[in-house]
PDB file of C-alpha atoms in Angstrom:
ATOM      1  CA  UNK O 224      -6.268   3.189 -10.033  1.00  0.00           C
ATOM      2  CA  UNK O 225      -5.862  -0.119 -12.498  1.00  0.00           C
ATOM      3  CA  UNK O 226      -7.640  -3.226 -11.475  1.00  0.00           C
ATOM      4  CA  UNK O 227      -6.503  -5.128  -8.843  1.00  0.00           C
ATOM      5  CA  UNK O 228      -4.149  -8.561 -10.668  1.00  0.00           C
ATOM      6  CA  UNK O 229      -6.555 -11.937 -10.008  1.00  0.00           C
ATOM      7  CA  UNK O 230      -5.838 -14.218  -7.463  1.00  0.00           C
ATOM      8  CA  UNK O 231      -5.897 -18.254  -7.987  1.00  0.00           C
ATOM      9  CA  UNK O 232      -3.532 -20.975  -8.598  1.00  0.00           C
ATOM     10  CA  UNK O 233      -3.720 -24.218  -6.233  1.00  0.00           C
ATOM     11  CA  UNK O 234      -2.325 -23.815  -2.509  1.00  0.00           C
ATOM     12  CA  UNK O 235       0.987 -23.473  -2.354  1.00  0.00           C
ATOM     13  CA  UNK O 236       3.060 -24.932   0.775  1.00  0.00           C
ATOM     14  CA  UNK O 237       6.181 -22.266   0.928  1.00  0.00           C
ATOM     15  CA  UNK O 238      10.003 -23.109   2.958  1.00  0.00           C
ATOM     16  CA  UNK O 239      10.145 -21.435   6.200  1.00  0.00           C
ATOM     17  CA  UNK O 240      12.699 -18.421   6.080  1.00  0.00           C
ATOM     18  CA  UNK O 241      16.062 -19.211   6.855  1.00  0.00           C
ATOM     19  CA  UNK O 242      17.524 -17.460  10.074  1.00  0.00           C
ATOM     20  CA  UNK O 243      19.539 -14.941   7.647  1.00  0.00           C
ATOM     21  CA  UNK O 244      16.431 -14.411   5.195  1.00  0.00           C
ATOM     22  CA  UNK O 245      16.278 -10.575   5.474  1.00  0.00           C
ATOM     23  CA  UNK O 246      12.653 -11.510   5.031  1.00  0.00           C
ATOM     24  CA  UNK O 247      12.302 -12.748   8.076  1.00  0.00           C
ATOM     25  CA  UNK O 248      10.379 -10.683  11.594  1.00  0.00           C
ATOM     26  CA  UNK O 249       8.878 -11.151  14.425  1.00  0.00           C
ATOM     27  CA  UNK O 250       5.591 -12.068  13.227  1.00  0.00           C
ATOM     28  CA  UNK O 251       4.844 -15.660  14.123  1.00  0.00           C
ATOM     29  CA  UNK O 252       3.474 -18.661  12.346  1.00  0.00           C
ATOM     30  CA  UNK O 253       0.561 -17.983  11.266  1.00  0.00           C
ATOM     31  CA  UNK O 254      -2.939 -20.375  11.400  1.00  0.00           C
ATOM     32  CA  UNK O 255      -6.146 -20.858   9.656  1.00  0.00           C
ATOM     33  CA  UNK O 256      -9.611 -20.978  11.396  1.00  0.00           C
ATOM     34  CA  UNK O 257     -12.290 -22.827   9.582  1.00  0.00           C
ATOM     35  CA  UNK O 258     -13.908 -20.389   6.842  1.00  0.00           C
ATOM     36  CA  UNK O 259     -16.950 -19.810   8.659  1.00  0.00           C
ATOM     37  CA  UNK O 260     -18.012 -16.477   6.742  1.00  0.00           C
ATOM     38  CA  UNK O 261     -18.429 -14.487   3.314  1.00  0.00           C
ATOM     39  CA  UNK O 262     -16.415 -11.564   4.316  1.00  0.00           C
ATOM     40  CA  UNK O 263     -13.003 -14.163   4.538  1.00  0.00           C
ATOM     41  CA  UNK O 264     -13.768 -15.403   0.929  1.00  0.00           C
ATOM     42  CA  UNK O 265     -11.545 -13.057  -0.464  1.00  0.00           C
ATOM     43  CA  UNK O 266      -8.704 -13.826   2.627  1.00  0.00           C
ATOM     44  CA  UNK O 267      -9.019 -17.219   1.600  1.00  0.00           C
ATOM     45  CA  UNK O 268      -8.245 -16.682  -1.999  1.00  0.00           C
ATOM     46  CA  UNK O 269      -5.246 -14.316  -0.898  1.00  0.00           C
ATOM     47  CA  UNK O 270      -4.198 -17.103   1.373  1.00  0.00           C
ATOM     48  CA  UNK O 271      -4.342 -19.679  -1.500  1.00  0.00           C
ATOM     49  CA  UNK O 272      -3.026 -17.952  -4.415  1.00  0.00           C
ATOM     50  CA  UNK O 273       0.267 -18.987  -5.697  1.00  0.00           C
ATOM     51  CA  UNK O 274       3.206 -17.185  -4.694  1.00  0.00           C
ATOM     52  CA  UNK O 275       3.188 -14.661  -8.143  1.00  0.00           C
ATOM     53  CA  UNK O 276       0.023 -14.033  -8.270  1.00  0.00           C
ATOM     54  CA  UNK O 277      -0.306 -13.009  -4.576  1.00  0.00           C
ATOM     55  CA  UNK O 278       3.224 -10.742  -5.085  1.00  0.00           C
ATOM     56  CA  UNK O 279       1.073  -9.138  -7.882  1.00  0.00           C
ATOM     57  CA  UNK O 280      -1.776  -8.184  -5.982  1.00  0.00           C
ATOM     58  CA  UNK O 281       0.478  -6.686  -3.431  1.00  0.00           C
ATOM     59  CA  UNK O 282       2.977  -4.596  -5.708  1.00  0.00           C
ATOM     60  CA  UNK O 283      -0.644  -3.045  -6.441  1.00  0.00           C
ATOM     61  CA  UNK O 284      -0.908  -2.083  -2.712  1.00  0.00           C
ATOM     62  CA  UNK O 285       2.969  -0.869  -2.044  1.00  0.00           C
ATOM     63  CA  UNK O 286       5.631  -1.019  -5.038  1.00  0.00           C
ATOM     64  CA  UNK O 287       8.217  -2.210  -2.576  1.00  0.00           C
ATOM     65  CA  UNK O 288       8.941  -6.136  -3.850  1.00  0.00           C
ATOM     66  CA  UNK O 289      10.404  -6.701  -0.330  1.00  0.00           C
ATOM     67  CA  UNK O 290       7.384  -5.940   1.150  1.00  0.00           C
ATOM     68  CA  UNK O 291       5.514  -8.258  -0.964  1.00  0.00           C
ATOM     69  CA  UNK O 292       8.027 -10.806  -0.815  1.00  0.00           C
ATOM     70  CA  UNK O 293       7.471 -10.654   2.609  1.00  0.00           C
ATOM     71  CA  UNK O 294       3.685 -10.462   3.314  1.00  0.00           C
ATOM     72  CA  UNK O 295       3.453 -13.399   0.659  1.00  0.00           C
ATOM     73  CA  UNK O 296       6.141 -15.185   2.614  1.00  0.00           C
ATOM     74  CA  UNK O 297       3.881 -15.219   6.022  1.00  0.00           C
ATOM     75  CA  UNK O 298       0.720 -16.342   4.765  1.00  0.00           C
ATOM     76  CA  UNK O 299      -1.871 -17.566   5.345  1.00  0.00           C
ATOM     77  CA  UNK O 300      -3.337 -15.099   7.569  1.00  0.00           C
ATOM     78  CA  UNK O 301      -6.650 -16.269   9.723  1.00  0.00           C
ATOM     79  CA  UNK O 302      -8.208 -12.851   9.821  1.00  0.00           C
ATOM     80  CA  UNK O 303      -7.973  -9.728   7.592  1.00  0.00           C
ATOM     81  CA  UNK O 304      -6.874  -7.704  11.215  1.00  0.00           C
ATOM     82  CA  UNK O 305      -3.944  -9.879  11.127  1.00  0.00           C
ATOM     83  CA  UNK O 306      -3.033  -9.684   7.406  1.00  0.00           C
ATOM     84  CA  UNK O 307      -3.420  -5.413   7.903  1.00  0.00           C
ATOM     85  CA  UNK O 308      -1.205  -5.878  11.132  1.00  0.00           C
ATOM     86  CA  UNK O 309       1.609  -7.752   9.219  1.00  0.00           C
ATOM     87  CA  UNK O 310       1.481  -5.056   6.277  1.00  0.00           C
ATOM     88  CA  UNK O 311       1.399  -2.578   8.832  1.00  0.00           C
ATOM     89  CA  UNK O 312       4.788  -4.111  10.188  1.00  0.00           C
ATOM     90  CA  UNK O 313       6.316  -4.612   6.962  1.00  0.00           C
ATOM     91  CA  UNK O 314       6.090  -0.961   6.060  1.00  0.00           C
ATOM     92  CA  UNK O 315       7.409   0.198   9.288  1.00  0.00           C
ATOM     93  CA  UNK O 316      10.374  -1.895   8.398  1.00  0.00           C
ATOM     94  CA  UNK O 317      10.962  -0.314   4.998  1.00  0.00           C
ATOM     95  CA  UNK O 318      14.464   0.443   4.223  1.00  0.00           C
ATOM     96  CA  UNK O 319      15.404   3.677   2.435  1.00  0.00           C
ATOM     97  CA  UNK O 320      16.027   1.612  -0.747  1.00  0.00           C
ATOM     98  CA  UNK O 321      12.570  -0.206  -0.304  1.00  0.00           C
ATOM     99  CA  UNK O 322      10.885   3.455   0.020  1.00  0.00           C
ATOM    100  CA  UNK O 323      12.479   4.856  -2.789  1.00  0.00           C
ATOM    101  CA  UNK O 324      11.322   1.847  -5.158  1.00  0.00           C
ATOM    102  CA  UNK O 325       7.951   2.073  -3.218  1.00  0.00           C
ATOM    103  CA  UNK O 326       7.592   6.040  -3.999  1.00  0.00           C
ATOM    104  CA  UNK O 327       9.008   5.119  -7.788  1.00  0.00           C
ATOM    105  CA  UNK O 328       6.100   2.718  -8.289  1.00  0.00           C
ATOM    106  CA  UNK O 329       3.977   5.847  -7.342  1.00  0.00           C
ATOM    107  CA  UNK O 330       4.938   7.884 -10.042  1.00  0.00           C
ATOM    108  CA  UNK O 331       4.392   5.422 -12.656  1.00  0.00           C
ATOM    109  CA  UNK O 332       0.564   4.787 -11.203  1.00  0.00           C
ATOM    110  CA  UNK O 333      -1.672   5.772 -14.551  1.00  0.00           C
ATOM    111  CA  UNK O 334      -2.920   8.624 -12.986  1.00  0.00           C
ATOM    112  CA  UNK O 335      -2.845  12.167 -13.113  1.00  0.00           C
ATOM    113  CA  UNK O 336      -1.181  14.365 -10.332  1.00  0.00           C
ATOM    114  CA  UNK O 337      -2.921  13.493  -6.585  1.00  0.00           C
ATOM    115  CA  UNK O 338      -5.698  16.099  -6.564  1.00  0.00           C
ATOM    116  CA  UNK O 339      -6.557  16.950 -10.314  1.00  0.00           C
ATOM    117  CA  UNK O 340      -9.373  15.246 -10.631  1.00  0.00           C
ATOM    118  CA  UNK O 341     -10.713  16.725  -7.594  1.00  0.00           C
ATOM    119  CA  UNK O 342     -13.308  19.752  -8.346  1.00  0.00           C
ATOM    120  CA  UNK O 343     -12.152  22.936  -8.062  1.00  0.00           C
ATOM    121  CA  UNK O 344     -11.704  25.828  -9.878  1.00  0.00           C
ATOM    122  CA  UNK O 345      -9.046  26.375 -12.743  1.00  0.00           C
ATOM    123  CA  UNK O 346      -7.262  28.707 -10.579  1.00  0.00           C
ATOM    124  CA  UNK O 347      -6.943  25.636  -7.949  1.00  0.00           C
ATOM    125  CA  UNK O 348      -5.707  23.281 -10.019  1.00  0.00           C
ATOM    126  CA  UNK O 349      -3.144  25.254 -11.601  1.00  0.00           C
ATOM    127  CA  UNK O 350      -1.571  26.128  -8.127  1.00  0.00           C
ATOM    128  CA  UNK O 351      -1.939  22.136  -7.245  1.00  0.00           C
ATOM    129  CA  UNK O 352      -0.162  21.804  -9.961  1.00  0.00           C
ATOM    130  CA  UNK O 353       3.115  23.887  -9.972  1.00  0.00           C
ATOM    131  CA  UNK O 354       2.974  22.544  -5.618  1.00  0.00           C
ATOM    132  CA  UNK O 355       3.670  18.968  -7.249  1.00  0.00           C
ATOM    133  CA  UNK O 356       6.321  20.340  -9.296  1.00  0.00           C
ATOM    134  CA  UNK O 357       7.894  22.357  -6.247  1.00  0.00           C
ATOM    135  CA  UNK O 358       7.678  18.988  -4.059  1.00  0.00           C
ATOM    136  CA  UNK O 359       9.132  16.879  -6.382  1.00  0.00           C
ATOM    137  CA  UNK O 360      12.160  19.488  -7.261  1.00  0.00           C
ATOM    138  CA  UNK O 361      12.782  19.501  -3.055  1.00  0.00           C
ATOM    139  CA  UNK O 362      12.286  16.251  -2.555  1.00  0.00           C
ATOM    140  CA  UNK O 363      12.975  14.266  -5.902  1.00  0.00           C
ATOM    141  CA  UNK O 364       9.841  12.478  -5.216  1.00  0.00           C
ATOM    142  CA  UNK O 365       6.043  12.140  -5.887  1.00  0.00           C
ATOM    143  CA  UNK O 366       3.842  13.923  -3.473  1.00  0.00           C
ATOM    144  CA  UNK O 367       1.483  11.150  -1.847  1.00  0.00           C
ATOM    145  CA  UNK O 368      -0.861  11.544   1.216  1.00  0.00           C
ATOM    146  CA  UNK O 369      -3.753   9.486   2.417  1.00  0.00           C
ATOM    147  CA  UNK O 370      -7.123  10.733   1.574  1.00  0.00           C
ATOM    148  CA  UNK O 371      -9.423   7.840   2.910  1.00  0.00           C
ATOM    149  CA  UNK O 372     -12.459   9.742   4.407  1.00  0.00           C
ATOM    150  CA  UNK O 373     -11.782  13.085   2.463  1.00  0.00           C
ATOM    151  CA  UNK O 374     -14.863  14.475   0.991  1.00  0.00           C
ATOM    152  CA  UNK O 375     -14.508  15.038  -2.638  1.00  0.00           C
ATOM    153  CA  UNK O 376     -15.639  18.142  -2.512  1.00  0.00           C
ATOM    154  CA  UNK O 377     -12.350  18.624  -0.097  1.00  0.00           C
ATOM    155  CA  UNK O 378      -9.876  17.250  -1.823  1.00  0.00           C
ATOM    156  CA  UNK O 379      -7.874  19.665  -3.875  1.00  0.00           C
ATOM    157  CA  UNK O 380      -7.845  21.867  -0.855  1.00  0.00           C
ATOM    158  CA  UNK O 381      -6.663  18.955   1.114  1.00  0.00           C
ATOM    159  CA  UNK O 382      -3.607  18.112  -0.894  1.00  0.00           C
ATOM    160  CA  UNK O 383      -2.811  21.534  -1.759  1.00  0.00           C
ATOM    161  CA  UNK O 384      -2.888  22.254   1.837  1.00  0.00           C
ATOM    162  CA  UNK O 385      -0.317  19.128   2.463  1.00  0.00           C
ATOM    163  CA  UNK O 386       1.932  19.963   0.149  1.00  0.00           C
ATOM    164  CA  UNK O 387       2.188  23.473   1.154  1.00  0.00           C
ATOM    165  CA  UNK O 388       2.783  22.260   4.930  1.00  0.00           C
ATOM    166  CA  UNK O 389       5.017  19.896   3.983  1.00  0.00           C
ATOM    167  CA  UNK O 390       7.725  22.038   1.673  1.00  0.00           C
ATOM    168  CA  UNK O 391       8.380  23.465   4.842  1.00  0.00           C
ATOM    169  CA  UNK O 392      10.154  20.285   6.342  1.00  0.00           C
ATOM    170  CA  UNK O 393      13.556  18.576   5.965  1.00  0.00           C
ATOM    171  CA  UNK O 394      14.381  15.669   3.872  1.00  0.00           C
ATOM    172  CA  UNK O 395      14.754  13.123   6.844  1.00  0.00           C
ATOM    173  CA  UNK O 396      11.609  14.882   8.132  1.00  0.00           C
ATOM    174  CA  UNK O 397       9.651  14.287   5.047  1.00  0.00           C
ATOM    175  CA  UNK O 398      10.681  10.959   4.352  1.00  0.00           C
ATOM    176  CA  UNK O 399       9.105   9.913   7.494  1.00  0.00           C
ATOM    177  CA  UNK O 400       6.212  11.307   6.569  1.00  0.00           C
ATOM    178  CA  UNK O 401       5.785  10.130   3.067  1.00  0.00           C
ATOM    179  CA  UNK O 402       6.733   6.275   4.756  1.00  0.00           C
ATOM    180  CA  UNK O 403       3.714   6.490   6.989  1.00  0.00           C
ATOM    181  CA  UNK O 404       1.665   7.916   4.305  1.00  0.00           C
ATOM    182  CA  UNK O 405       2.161   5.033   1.897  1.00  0.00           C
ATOM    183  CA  UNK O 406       1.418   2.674   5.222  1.00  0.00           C
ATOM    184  CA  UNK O 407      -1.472   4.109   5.421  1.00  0.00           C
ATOM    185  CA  UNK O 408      -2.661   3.979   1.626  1.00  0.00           C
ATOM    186  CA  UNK O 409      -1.010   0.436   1.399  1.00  0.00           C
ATOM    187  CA  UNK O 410      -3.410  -0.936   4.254  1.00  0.00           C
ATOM    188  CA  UNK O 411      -6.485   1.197   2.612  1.00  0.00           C
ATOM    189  CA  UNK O 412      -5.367  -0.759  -0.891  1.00  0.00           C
ATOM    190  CA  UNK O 413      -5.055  -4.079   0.950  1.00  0.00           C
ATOM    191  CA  UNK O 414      -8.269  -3.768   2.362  1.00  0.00           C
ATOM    192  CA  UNK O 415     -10.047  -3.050  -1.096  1.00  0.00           C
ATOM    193  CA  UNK O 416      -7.936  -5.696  -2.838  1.00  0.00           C
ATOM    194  CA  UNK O 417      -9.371  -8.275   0.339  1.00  0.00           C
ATOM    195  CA  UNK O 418     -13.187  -7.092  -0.138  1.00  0.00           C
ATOM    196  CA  UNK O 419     -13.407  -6.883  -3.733  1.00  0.00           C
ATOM    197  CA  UNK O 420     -12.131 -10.697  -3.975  1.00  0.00           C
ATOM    198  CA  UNK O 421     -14.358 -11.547  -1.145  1.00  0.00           C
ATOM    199  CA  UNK O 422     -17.602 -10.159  -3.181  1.00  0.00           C
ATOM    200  CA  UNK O 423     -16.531 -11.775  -6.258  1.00  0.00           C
ATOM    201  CA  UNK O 424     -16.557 -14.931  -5.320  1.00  0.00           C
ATOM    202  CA  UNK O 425     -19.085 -17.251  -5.449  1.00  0.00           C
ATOM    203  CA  UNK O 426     -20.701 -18.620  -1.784  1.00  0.00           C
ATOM    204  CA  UNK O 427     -19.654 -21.862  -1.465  1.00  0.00           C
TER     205      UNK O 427
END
C-alpha cells in the first residue's frame, strides 16, 4: 500500500454544517482533552491538519470523498476510539454511489490482485487468480475482504476461500458484504495512518 499523504498546515477553525449539509449526522460536537500522552501525537496532528491534507490522508483509508468530507468535517476528535467510532458511522452511512467510488478507488490501489503475494504454490495462485476474474465479471467489482490477523502463511487460502463463498450470493447480498468489509479495512487503515503519525513525531 503507498505511503500514507503528510499531515500539517496550521489549525484550521471549519463552519458548522448547515441543517441541509448531507454531511451532516448524529455525531455531536466534538472536544479536545489536554494532550497528556505520546500515543495522541499523531490524533493531534490529524486534528490540526488543514482541511486537504486531512481529506488526503483519509481517501487513503476509504476512496469515498463523502466520507472524508465528512470525518474531516467533525474534527477534532479527543480520542482515537472516537475518531474509529465516527468512521465507523460514516461507512455505515455509505450510499450506493459513495460505495461504488469507494470500491473504484480499490481497483486503482498499486497493487496486485488481494492474495498474490501471499505464498502458495503456482497452482494456488493461478486459481486465486481466474476467482478475481469470476468476481469481478458477477459483480463488476474488485474482490476486497479484511485480512487483519490472517497469518501469512493463510492468506491465499483465506481469500480464495472468500471469494469462492461469496460467488454464491446475490448482488444486494454481496454489496452488503463488500460495505462492511471496506468498514472494516477503512478503520484498520485509520488506525495505521493515526500510529504511524503518532511515532513520527517528535515528543514535545
Amino acid at each position: 500500500m503507498p505511503p500514507y499523504p503528510m499531515l500539517g498546515g496550521a489549525p484550521t477553525s471549519l463552519p458548522t454544517p448547515h441543517e441541509e449539509d448531507p454531511l451532516a449526522s448524529d455525531i455531536p460536537p466534538q472536544r479536545l482533552t489536554p494532550l497528556s500522552a505520546p500515543s495522541l501525537l499523531g490524533l493531534h496532528r490529524f486534528n490540526e491538519a488543514d482541511p486537504g491534507a486531512a481529506e488526503e490522508a483519509l481517501l487513503a483509508c476509504c476512496g469515498s470523498h463523502r466520507w472524508a468530507l465528512r470525518l474531516t468535517a467533525h474534527r477534532p476528535y479527543p480520542d482515537i476510539e472516537s475518531l474509529l467510532a465516527a468512521a465507523s458511522e460514516a461507512s455505515y452511512d455509505l450510499r450506493p454511489t459513495d460505495l461504488a467510488e469507494a470500491l473504484a478507488d480499490e481497483s486503482w490501489m498499486p497493487q496486485p490482485l488481494l492474495g498474490m503475494r501471499a505464498p502458495g504454490s503456482q497452482a494456488a495462485h493461478t486459481a486465486l487468480r481466474a476467482a478475481h476474474a469470476a468476481y469481478e465479471a458477477r459483480f463488476g467489482h474488485v474482490f476486497v475482504v479484511c485480512l487483519d490477523g490472517v497469518d501469512p502463511e493463510e492468506m491465499l487460502d483465506t481469500v480464495l476461500s472468500s471469494i469462492r463463498t461469496r460467488l454464491a450470493n446475490d448482488p444486494d447480498e454481496e454489496r452488503l458484504i463488500a460495505s462492511d468489509e471496506l468498514r472494516r479495512i477503512a478503520l484498520t487503515r485509520l488506525e495505521h495512518l493515526v500510529a504511524t503519525h503518532s511515532q513520527a513525531s517528535p515528543a514535545r
